[in-house]
Coordinates of N, CA, C and O in Angstrom, one line a residue:
M156 N 115.9 113.1 74.0 CA 116.3 114.7 74.4 C 116.3 115.1 76.1 O 115.4 114.5 76.8
S157 N 117.2 115.2 76.8 CA 117.0 115.2 78.4 C 116.2 117.3 78.5 O 116.1 117.7 77.4
D158 N 115.2 117.0 79.3 CA 114.6 118.0 79.8 C 115.5 119.2 80.9 O 116.1 118.6 81.5
L159 N 115.6 120.2 80.3 CA 116.8 121.3 81.0 C 115.5 122.8 81.6 O 116.1 123.5 82.1
S160 N 114.3 122.0 81.7 CA 113.0 123.0 82.2 C 113.8 123.3 83.8 O 114.0 122.4 84.1
R161 N 113.7 124.6 84.1 CA 113.7 124.9 85.8 C 115.3 124.7 85.3 O 115.9 124.8 86.5
R162 N 116.7 124.8 84.6 CA 117.6 125.0 84.4 C 118.1 126.2 84.0 O 117.6 126.3 83.0
T163 N 119.1 127.0 84.8 CA 119.8 127.7 84.0 C 121.5 127.8 83.7 O 121.9 127.7 85.1
V164 N 121.8 127.7 82.7 CA 123.0 128.1 82.4 C 123.6 129.4 82.0 O 123.6 130.2 81.3
A165 N 124.7 129.6 83.0 CA 125.6 131.0 83.1 C 126.6 130.5 81.7 O 127.2 129.5 81.5
V166 N 126.7 131.5 80.3 CA 127.6 131.6 80.1 C 129.0 132.8 80.0 O 128.6 133.9 79.6
L167 N 130.5 132.1 81.1 CA 131.2 133.4 81.1 C 131.8 133.8 80.2 O 132.5 133.0 79.6
T168 N 131.7 135.1 79.2 CA 132.1 135.1 78.4 C 132.9 136.4 78.1 O 132.1 137.2 79.1
T169 N 133.4 137.0 77.6 CA 133.8 138.5 77.0 C 134.2 138.6 75.3 O 134.0 137.4 75.0
T170 N 134.6 139.6 74.7 CA 135.1 139.8 73.7 C 136.0 139.2 73.0 O 136.9 138.7 74.1
G171 N 135.6 138.4 71.8 CA 137.0 137.4 71.2 C 136.6 135.9 71.5 O 137.2 135.1 71.3
F172 N 135.6 135.8 71.7 CA 135.0 134.1 72.3 C 134.7 133.6 70.4 O 134.7 134.2 69.6
E173 N 134.5 131.9 70.9 CA 134.3 131.2 69.4 C 133.3 131.6 69.4 O 132.2 130.5 70.0
D174 N 132.6 132.1 68.4 CA 130.8 132.1 67.9 C 130.2 131.2 68.3 O 129.3 131.2 69.2
A175 N 130.6 129.8 67.5 CA 129.8 128.8 67.5 C 129.9 127.9 68.6 O 128.4 127.3 69.2
E176 N 130.6 128.6 69.4 CA 130.8 127.5 71.0 C 129.9 128.1 71.9 O 129.3 127.5 73.0
I177 N 129.7 129.6 71.6 CA 128.0 129.4 72.3 C 126.8 129.5 71.6 O 125.7 129.0 72.3
S178 N 126.9 130.1 70.3 CA 125.6 130.4 70.2 C 124.7 128.6 69.5 O 123.8 128.5 70.1
R179 N 125.5 127.9 69.0 CA 125.3 126.3 68.8 C 124.8 125.7 70.3 O 123.9 125.1 70.4
V180 N 125.8 125.8 71.1 CA 125.1 125.6 72.6 C 123.9 126.1 73.2 O 123.3 125.3 74.0
K181 N 124.0 127.8 73.0 CA 122.8 128.3 73.5 C 121.9 127.5 73.2 O 120.7 127.4 73.6
H182 N 121.5 127.4 71.6 CA 120.4 126.9 71.1 C 120.2 125.9 71.6 O 118.8 125.7 71.8
A183 N 120.7 124.6 71.5 CA 120.9 123.5 72.2 C 120.2 123.5 74.0 O 118.9 122.7 73.9
V184 N 120.4 124.5 74.5 CA 120.1 124.4 75.8 C 118.4 124.8 75.6 O 117.8 124.7 76.4
E185 N 118.6 126.0 75.2 CA 117.0 126.8 74.9 C 116.2 125.4 74.4 O 114.8 125.7 74.4
E186 N 116.3 124.9 73.2 CA 115.2 123.8 72.5 C 115.1 122.7 73.5 O 114.3 122.4 73.6
A187 N 116.2 122.6 74.4 CA 115.9 121.3 75.6 C 114.8 122.3 76.8 O 115.2 121.5 77.6
G188 N 114.7 123.9 76.6 CA 113.7 123.9 77.6 C 114.4 124.9 78.5 O 114.2 125.9 79.5
G189 N 116.0 124.5 78.6 CA 117.0 125.5 79.6 C 117.0 127.2 79.4 O 116.3 127.7 77.8
R190 N 117.3 127.9 80.6 CA 117.4 129.4 80.0 C 119.0 129.7 79.8 O 119.6 128.6 80.8
V191 N 119.4 130.6 79.0 CA 120.9 130.7 79.2 C 121.4 132.2 79.7 O 120.4 132.8 79.0
L192 N 122.1 132.5 80.6 CA 122.1 133.6 80.8 C 123.8 134.4 80.3 O 124.4 133.3 80.5
I193 N 124.2 135.6 79.8 CA 125.2 135.7 78.9 C 126.0 136.7 80.4 O 125.4 137.5 80.8
V194 N 126.8 136.4 81.4 CA 127.8 136.8 82.0 C 129.2 137.4 81.8 O 129.9 136.6 81.1
A195 N 129.3 138.3 81.7 CA 130.6 139.6 81.0 C 131.1 140.5 81.8 O 130.8 140.4 83.2
P196 N 132.5 140.7 82.2 CA 133.2 141.3 83.2 C 132.7 142.7 83.1 O 132.8 143.4 84.1
E197 N 132.3 143.4 81.9 CA 131.8 145.1 81.7 C 130.4 145.0 81.2 O 130.2 143.6 80.3
D198 N 129.7 145.8 81.4 CA 128.6 146.2 81.0 C 128.0 146.5 79.6 O 127.9 147.9 79.1
S199 N 129.0 146.2 78.2 CA 128.9 146.5 76.7 C 128.8 145.4 76.3 O 129.1 144.0 76.8
P200 N 128.4 145.1 75.0 CA 128.3 143.8 74.3 C 129.2 143.4 74.1 O 130.8 143.6 74.2
V201 N 129.7 141.6 74.2 CA 130.5 141.0 73.8 C 130.5 140.3 72.9 O 129.2 140.1 72.5
I202 N 131.5 140.6 71.9 CA 131.6 140.1 69.9 C 132.7 138.9 69.9 O 133.8 139.1 70.1
G203 N 132.4 138.2 69.4 CA 132.7 137.2 68.9 C 134.0 136.8 67.7 O 133.3 138.4 67.0
K204 N 134.3 136.4 67.6 CA 135.5 136.2 66.5 C 134.9 136.6 65.1 O 135.8 137.2 64.1
R205 N 134.0 136.2 65.3 CA 133.4 136.1 63.4 C 132.0 137.4 63.8 O 131.0 137.3 62.7
G206 N 131.8 138.3 64.4 CA 131.2 139.0 65.0 C 129.5 138.8 65.5 O 128.6 139.7 65.8
T207 N 129.5 138.0 66.2 CA 128.2 137.1 67.0 C 128.8 138.2 68.1 O 129.1 138.5 68.8
S208 N 126.8 138.6 68.6 CA 127.3 140.0 70.0 C 126.3 139.6 70.4 O 124.7 139.5 70.1
Y209 N 126.6 139.9 71.9 CA 125.2 139.1 73.3 C 125.8 140.3 73.7 O 126.4 140.9 74.2
D210 N 124.6 140.6 74.2 CA 124.5 141.9 75.9 C 124.4 140.8 76.6 O 123.5 140.3 77.1
P211 N 125.5 141.4 77.6 CA 125.5 140.9 79.1 C 124.1 140.5 79.7 O 123.3 142.0 79.9
D212 N 123.5 139.6 80.5 CA 122.4 139.6 81.5 C 122.9 140.3 82.6 O 121.9 140.6 83.6
M213 N 124.2 140.3 82.7 CA 124.7 140.0 84.4 C 126.2 140.1 83.7 O 126.6 139.4 83.4
L214 N 126.7 140.8 85.1 CA 128.1 141.0 85.4 C 128.6 140.2 86.1 O 128.2 139.6 86.9
S215 N 130.3 139.5 85.8 CA 130.8 138.8 86.6 C 130.8 139.0 88.0 O 130.5 137.9 88.9
G216 N 131.0 140.1 88.1 CA 131.0 140.9 90.0 C 129.6 140.5 90.8 O 129.4 140.8 92.0
E217 N 128.3 140.3 89.7 CA 127.3 140.0 90.5 C 126.6 138.7 90.3 O 126.0 138.4 91.1
A218 N 127.4 138.1 89.6 CA 127.1 136.4 89.3 C 127.0 135.7 90.6 O 128.3 135.9 91.4
D219 N 126.4 135.4 91.4 CA 126.5 134.3 92.4 C 126.5 132.9 91.9 O 124.9 132.3 91.3
A220 N 127.1 131.7 92.1 CA 127.1 130.5 91.7 C 125.7 129.9 92.1 O 125.6 128.8 91.4
A221 N 125.2 129.8 93.0 CA 123.8 129.6 93.6 C 122.6 130.2 92.5 O 121.6 129.4 92.4
S222 N 122.9 130.8 91.7 CA 121.5 131.3 90.6 C 121.7 130.8 89.8 O 121.0 130.4 88.6
F223 N 122.7 129.5 89.4 CA 122.9 128.7 87.9 C 122.9 127.2 88.1 O 123.3 127.0 89.2
S224 N 122.6 126.4 87.3 CA 122.3 125.1 87.5 C 123.5 124.7 86.8 O 124.1 123.5 87.0
A225 N 124.7 125.3 86.0 CA 125.4 125.0 85.2 C 126.8 126.3 84.6 O 125.9 127.1 84.7
L226 N 127.6 126.3 84.5 CA 128.3 126.7 83.7 C 128.6 126.7 82.3 O 129.7 125.6 82.4
L227 N 128.9 127.5 81.6 CA 129.9 127.0 80.0 C 131.2 128.3 80.0 O 130.9 129.3 80.1
L228 N 132.0 127.3 79.6 CA 133.3 128.7 79.6 C 133.7 128.0 77.8 O 134.4 127.3 77.6
P229 N 133.1 128.8 77.0 CA 133.7 128.8 75.6 C 134.7 129.2 75.4 O 135.9 130.0 76.0
G230 N 135.6 129.1 74.4 CA 136.9 129.4 74.0 C 137.1 130.6 73.1 O 136.6 131.6 73.4
G231 N 138.1 130.5 72.7 CA 138.2 131.9 72.0 C 139.6 132.4 72.8 O 139.7 132.7 74.2
V232 N 141.2 132.4 72.0 CA 142.3 132.3 72.9 C 142.3 133.9 73.7 O 142.2 134.3 75.1
S233 N 141.6 134.9 73.4 CA 141.8 136.1 73.7 C 140.7 136.4 75.1 O 140.7 137.4 75.9
N234 N 138.9 135.8 74.5 CA 138.2 135.7 75.5 C 139.0 134.7 77.0 O 138.4 135.6 78.1
A235 N 139.2 133.8 76.6 CA 139.5 133.0 77.8 C 140.5 133.7 78.6 O 140.9 133.5 79.8
D236 N 141.7 134.3 77.9 CA 142.6 135.0 78.6 C 142.3 136.2 79.4 O 142.7 136.6 80.3
R237 N 141.3 136.8 78.7 CA 140.9 138.2 79.3 C 140.3 137.4 80.8 O 140.1 138.6 81.8
L238 N 139.3 136.5 80.6 CA 138.7 136.0 81.6 C 139.0 135.9 83.2 O 138.9 135.5 84.2
R239 N 140.4 135.2 82.9 CA 141.6 134.8 83.8 C 141.6 136.0 84.6 O 142.0 136.1 85.6
T240 N 142.1 136.9 83.9 CA 142.7 138.1 84.9 C 141.5 138.8 85.2 O 141.3 140.4 86.4
D241 N 140.2 138.9 85.4 CA 138.7 139.4 85.9 C 138.5 138.0 87.4 O 138.3 137.0 87.0
A242 N 139.4 139.0 88.5 CA 139.0 138.0 89.9 C 137.7 138.0 89.8 O 137.1 136.6 90.6
A243 N 136.4 138.2 89.4 CA 134.8 138.1 89.8 C 134.6 136.7 88.8 O 134.1 136.0 89.4
A244 N 135.4 136.7 87.5 CA 135.2 135.8 86.5 C 135.8 134.6 87.3 O 135.0 133.1 87.3
V245 N 137.4 134.4 88.0 CA 137.8 133.1 88.4 C 136.8 133.2 90.0 O 136.7 131.6 90.1
D246 N 136.1 133.7 90.5 CA 135.7 133.5 91.7 C 134.0 132.6 91.5 O 133.5 131.9 92.1
L247 N 133.3 133.2 90.4 CA 132.3 132.6 89.7 C 132.3 131.3 89.7 O 131.9 130.1 89.6
V248 N 133.9 131.0 88.8 CA 134.3 129.4 88.8 C 134.3 128.7 89.8 O 133.9 127.3 89.8
R249 N 135.3 129.2 90.8 CA 135.1 128.3 91.8 C 134.0 128.1 92.9 O 134.3 127.5 93.5
G250 N 133.1 129.2 92.6 CA 132.1 129.0 93.7 C 131.2 128.0 92.6 O 130.5 127.4 93.3
M251 N 131.4 127.6 91.5 CA 130.5 126.9 91.1 C 131.0 125.6 91.4 O 130.3 124.6 91.3
V252 N 132.3 125.7 91.0 CA 133.3 123.8 91.0 C 133.1 123.9 92.9 O 132.7 122.7 93.2
A253 N 133.2 124.4 93.7 CA 132.5 124.5 95.1 C 131.4 123.8 95.3 O 131.1 123.3 96.1
A254 N 130.0 124.6 94.5 CA 128.6 123.9 94.6 C 128.4 122.4 94.0 O 127.6 122.2 94.3
G255 N 129.6 122.2 93.6 CA 129.6 120.8 92.8 C 128.6 120.5 91.9 O 128.1 119.8 91.3
K256 N 128.5 122.2 90.9 CA 127.2 121.9 89.8 C 128.9 121.8 88.2 O 129.7 122.2 88.5
P257 N 127.7 121.1 87.6 CA 128.7 120.9 86.1 C 129.0 122.4 85.8 O 128.8 123.4 85.8
V258 N 130.4 122.1 85.3 CA 131.1 123.2 84.4 C 131.5 122.4 83.1 O 132.1 121.6 82.8
A259 N 131.2 123.1 81.9 CA 131.3 122.7 80.9 C 132.3 123.7 80.1 O 132.1 125.0 80.0
A260 N 133.5 122.8 79.3 CA 134.5 124.1 78.9 C 135.2 123.9 77.4 O 135.2 122.1 77.4
I261 N 135.0 124.3 76.9 CA 135.7 123.8 75.5 C 137.0 125.1 74.9 O 136.7 126.0 75.4
C262 N 138.0 124.1 74.0 CA 139.2 125.0 73.4 C 139.8 125.0 74.6 O 140.2 124.7 75.7
H263 N 139.9 126.7 74.4 CA 140.6 127.5 75.2 C 139.8 128.0 77.0 O 140.4 128.5 77.5
G264 N 138.5 127.6 76.9 CA 137.5 127.8 77.6 C 138.2 126.9 79.4 O 137.8 127.5 80.1
A265 N 139.0 126.1 79.2 CA 139.2 125.2 80.2 C 140.2 126.1 80.9 O 140.7 125.6 82.0
W266 N 141.2 127.3 80.3 CA 142.1 127.7 81.0 C 141.8 128.4 82.0 O 142.4 128.2 83.4
I267 N 140.8 129.4 82.3 CA 140.1 129.8 83.4 C 140.0 128.5 84.7 O 140.4 128.9 86.2
L268 N 140.0 127.6 84.5 CA 140.0 126.4 85.1 C 141.2 126.6 86.1 O 141.0 125.7 87.3
T269 N 142.5 126.5 85.6 CA 143.5 126.6 86.1 C 144.0 127.3 87.1 O 143.9 127.7 88.6
D270 N 143.1 128.7 86.8 CA 142.9 129.9 88.0 C 142.2 129.8 89.1 O 142.3 130.0 90.8
A271 N 141.0 128.8 88.9 CA 140.1 128.2 90.0 C 140.3 127.4 90.8 O 139.6 126.7 91.6
D272 N 141.4 126.9 90.8 CA 142.0 126.1 91.4 C 141.3 124.7 91.2 O 141.1 123.7 92.4
A273 N 140.1 124.5 90.1 CA 140.0 123.4 89.7 C 140.3 122.0 88.7 O 139.2 121.2 88.2
V274 N 141.3 121.7 88.5 CA 141.8 120.8 87.8 C 142.9 119.5 88.9 O 143.0 118.7 87.8
Q275 N 143.1 119.6 89.5 CA 144.0 119.0 90.2 C 143.3 117.9 90.3 O 142.1 117.6 90.9
G276 N 144.2 116.3 90.0 CA 143.3 115.0 89.7 C 142.5 115.3 89.3 O 141.6 113.8 89.0
R277 N 141.9 115.7 88.0 CA 140.6 115.6 87.3 C 141.6 115.5 86.1 O 142.7 115.3 85.4
T278 N 140.7 114.4 85.0 CA 140.9 114.0 83.7 C 140.1 115.2 82.9 O 138.9 115.5 82.8
L279 N 140.7 116.0 81.9 CA 139.8 116.8 81.2 C 141.0 116.8 79.8 O 141.9 116.6 79.9
T280 N 140.3 117.3 78.9 CA 140.5 117.6 77.6 C 140.6 119.1 77.2 O 139.8 119.7 78.1
S281 N 141.0 119.8 76.2 CA 141.0 121.2 75.7 C 141.8 121.6 74.5 O 142.2 120.3 73.7
S282 N 142.1 122.7 74.1 CA 142.3 122.7 73.1 C 143.8 122.5 73.3 O 144.4 122.6 74.5
P283 N 144.9 121.2 72.6 CA 146.0 121.0 72.6 C 146.9 121.9 72.9 O 148.0 121.5 74.0
S284 N 146.7 123.3 72.9 CA 148.1 124.1 73.2 C 147.5 124.3 74.7 O 148.7 125.2 75.6
L285 N 146.7 123.7 75.4 CA 146.6 124.2 77.3 C 146.9 123.1 77.8 O 146.8 123.0 78.9
K286 N 147.6 121.8 76.8 CA 147.6 120.5 77.5 C 149.0 121.1 78.6 O 148.8 120.8 79.9
T287 N 149.9 121.6 78.4 CA 151.0 122.1 79.5 C 150.5 122.8 80.6 O 150.8 122.1 81.7
D288 N 149.8 123.5 80.3 CA 148.9 124.3 81.5 C 148.1 123.7 82.4 O 148.0 123.4 83.6
L289 N 147.3 122.9 81.5 CA 146.7 121.9 82.4 C 147.2 121.1 83.4 O 147.0 120.4 84.3
V290 N 148.0 120.1 83.0 CA 149.0 118.9 83.5 C 150.0 120.0 84.8 O 149.7 119.2 85.7
N291 N 150.6 120.6 84.5 CA 150.8 121.7 85.6 C 150.2 121.9 86.3 O 150.7 122.4 87.5
A292 N 149.1 122.4 86.3 CA 148.1 123.0 87.2 C 147.7 121.1 87.4 O 146.4 121.4 89.0
G293 N 147.7 120.0 87.7 CA 147.6 118.6 88.2 C 146.8 117.9 87.3 O 145.9 117.0 87.6
A294 N 146.4 118.1 86.1 CA 145.3 117.8 85.8 C 145.8 116.5 84.9 O 146.6 116.8 84.3
D295 N 145.2 115.7 84.7 CA 145.2 114.3 83.8 C 145.1 114.7 82.3 O 143.6 114.8 82.2
W296 N 145.6 115.0 81.3 CA 145.2 115.7 80.0 C 144.9 114.2 78.8 O 145.7 113.4 78.7
V297 N 143.5 114.0 78.5 CA 143.5 113.4 77.4 C 143.3 113.8 75.7 O 142.7 115.0 75.5
D298 N 143.7 113.4 74.5 CA 143.3 113.5 73.4 C 141.6 113.0 72.9 O 141.5 112.4 72.5
E299 N 140.8 114.1 73.2 CA 139.5 113.1 72.9 C 138.4 114.5 72.6 O 138.6 115.8 72.8
A300 N 137.3 113.9 71.8 CA 136.6 115.0 71.2 C 135.8 115.5 72.6 O 135.5 116.8 72.6
V301 N 135.5 114.7 73.8 CA 134.5 115.1 74.6 C 134.9 114.0 76.0 O 135.3 113.0 75.6
H302 N 135.4 114.6 77.2 CA 135.8 113.9 78.0 C 134.9 114.7 79.2 O 135.1 115.3 79.5
V303 N 134.3 113.4 79.8 CA 133.1 113.8 81.6 C 133.9 113.1 82.3 O 134.4 112.1 82.5
D304 N 134.7 114.2 83.3 CA 134.8 114.1 84.7 C 133.7 114.1 85.7 O 133.3 115.4 85.8
A305 N 133.4 112.6 86.1 CA 132.5 113.1 87.4 C 133.4 113.6 88.7 O 132.3 113.8 89.6
G306 N 134.1 113.4 88.8 CA 135.3 113.5 90.0 C 134.7 112.1 90.8 O 134.0 111.5 90.8
E307 N 135.5 112.7 92.4 CA 135.5 111.6 93.5 C 135.0 112.3 94.6 O 135.3 113.4 94.7
G308 N 133.9 111.6 94.9 CA 133.8 111.9 96.3 C 132.3 113.3 96.6 O 132.6 114.1 95.3
A309 N 132.2 113.6 97.5 CA 130.9 114.8 97.6 C 131.2 116.1 97.2 O 132.3 116.4 97.8
G310 N 130.6 117.3 96.0 CA 130.7 118.2 95.9 C 131.7 118.4 95.0 O 132.0 119.2 94.6
K311 N 132.3 117.1 94.1 CA 132.7 117.7 93.2 C 132.1 117.9 91.8 O 131.2 117.1 91.7
P312 N 132.6 119.0 91.3 CA 131.7 119.0 90.1 C 131.5 118.3 89.1 O 133.1 117.9 88.9
L313 N 130.6 118.2 87.7 CA 130.9 117.3 86.9 C 131.8 118.3 86.0 O 131.4 119.5 85.8
L314 N 132.8 117.9 85.2 CA 133.6 118.7 84.4 C 133.2 118.2 82.8 O 133.6 117.0 82.5
I315 N 132.8 118.5 81.8 CA 132.6 118.7 80.4 C 133.6 119.1 79.8 O 133.5 120.7 79.4
T316 N 134.4 118.3 79.6 CA 135.8 119.1 78.2 C 135.8 118.8 76.8 O 135.6 117.7 77.1
S317 N 135.7 119.7 76.0 CA 135.9 119.7 74.8 C 136.5 119.8 74.1 O 138.0 121.1 74.7
R318 N 137.9 119.5 72.9 CA 139.1 120.1 72.2 C 138.5 121.3 71.6 O 139.3 122.4 71.6
T319 N 138.0 121.2 70.5 CA 137.3 122.4 69.8 C 136.7 122.9 69.1 O 135.4 121.5 69.6
K320 N 135.8 123.8 68.4 CA 134.5 123.9 67.9 C 133.9 122.3 67.4 O 132.9 122.2 66.4
A321 N 134.9 121.8 66.0 CA 135.4 120.9 65.1 C 134.5 119.3 66.1 O 134.0 118.9 65.5
D322 N 134.4 119.6 68.0 CA 133.7 118.6 68.6 C 132.3 119.2 69.0 O 131.9 118.2 70.0
L323 N 132.0 119.7 68.4 CA 130.8 120.8 69.1 C 129.4 119.8 69.2 O 129.0 119.9 70.6
E324 N 129.6 119.1 68.2 CA 128.2 118.0 68.4 C 128.5 117.2 69.5 O 127.4 117.1 70.2
P325 N 129.6 116.2 69.8 CA 129.3 115.2 71.1 C 129.4 116.1 72.4 O 129.1 115.9 73.3
F326 N 130.1 117.3 72.2 CA 130.0 118.4 73.2 C 128.9 118.8 73.8 O 128.1 118.7 74.8
I327 N 127.7 119.1 72.9 CA 126.4 119.5 73.3 C 126.0 118.5 74.0 O 125.2 118.5 74.5
E328 N 125.7 117.3 73.0 CA 125.3 116.1 73.8 C 125.6 115.6 74.7 O 124.6 115.6 75.8
A329 N 127.3 116.0 75.2 CA 126.9 115.8 76.5 C 126.9 116.8 77.4 O 126.3 116.6 78.8
V330 N 126.7 118.3 77.1 CA 125.9 119.4 78.1 C 124.9 118.7 78.6 O 124.4 118.8 79.6
I331 N 123.9 118.4 77.2 CA 122.3 118.3 77.2 C 122.2 117.4 78.0 O 121.3 117.3 79.2
T332 N 122.7 116.1 78.1 CA 122.5 114.9 78.9 C 123.1 115.0 80.2 O 122.4 114.8 81.3
H333 N 124.1 115.8 80.8 CA 124.6 115.8 82.0 C 123.9 116.8 82.6 O 123.6 116.7 84.2
V334 N 123.8 118.0 82.4 CA 123.4 119.2 82.9 C 121.5 118.5 82.6 O 121.1 119.4 84.1
G335 N 121.3 118.0 82.1 CA 119.4 117.9 82.6 C 119.8 116.5 83.3 O 118.6 116.0 84.1
A336 N 120.7 116.0 83.9 CA 120.4 114.5 84.6 C 119.9 115.1 85.9 O 120.8 115.9 86.7

């Protein structure tokens, strides 16, 4: 297992996230020695579709890409849709991409990548319902449990994407491996 000590992973989320897509990844990152911070648009608990609740450690308007080693974008349709309308959340994603830092998105979490102009010429996967949006934004979409796109050229972020919570095991493995690299 990779060592994630000295690594801080931001989880950008709001209410409506897919519970396991945060809890299981968060647990794995912490088990590998990493730190996980919940970043949300508002200073109130974020609640998952199945009742898991987290208090935000930081607001999206206060978050700076320089503070994080990687970014996790969990799914949940309402979660992903709400985040796309939060300018600070989109700015955080853009900042992570501009800094060339790893971004891991699962299920509908990849949706905000279109708003952050982060998919042009990249290959990724997602919930199949996002395929058209991602392709229209310039991505090559693949139907794989997990896809890692290292990009080409300096400053391109590592994009780690997965389809659904059914693919959590290979997604978590890819996150731990590549964030710890």
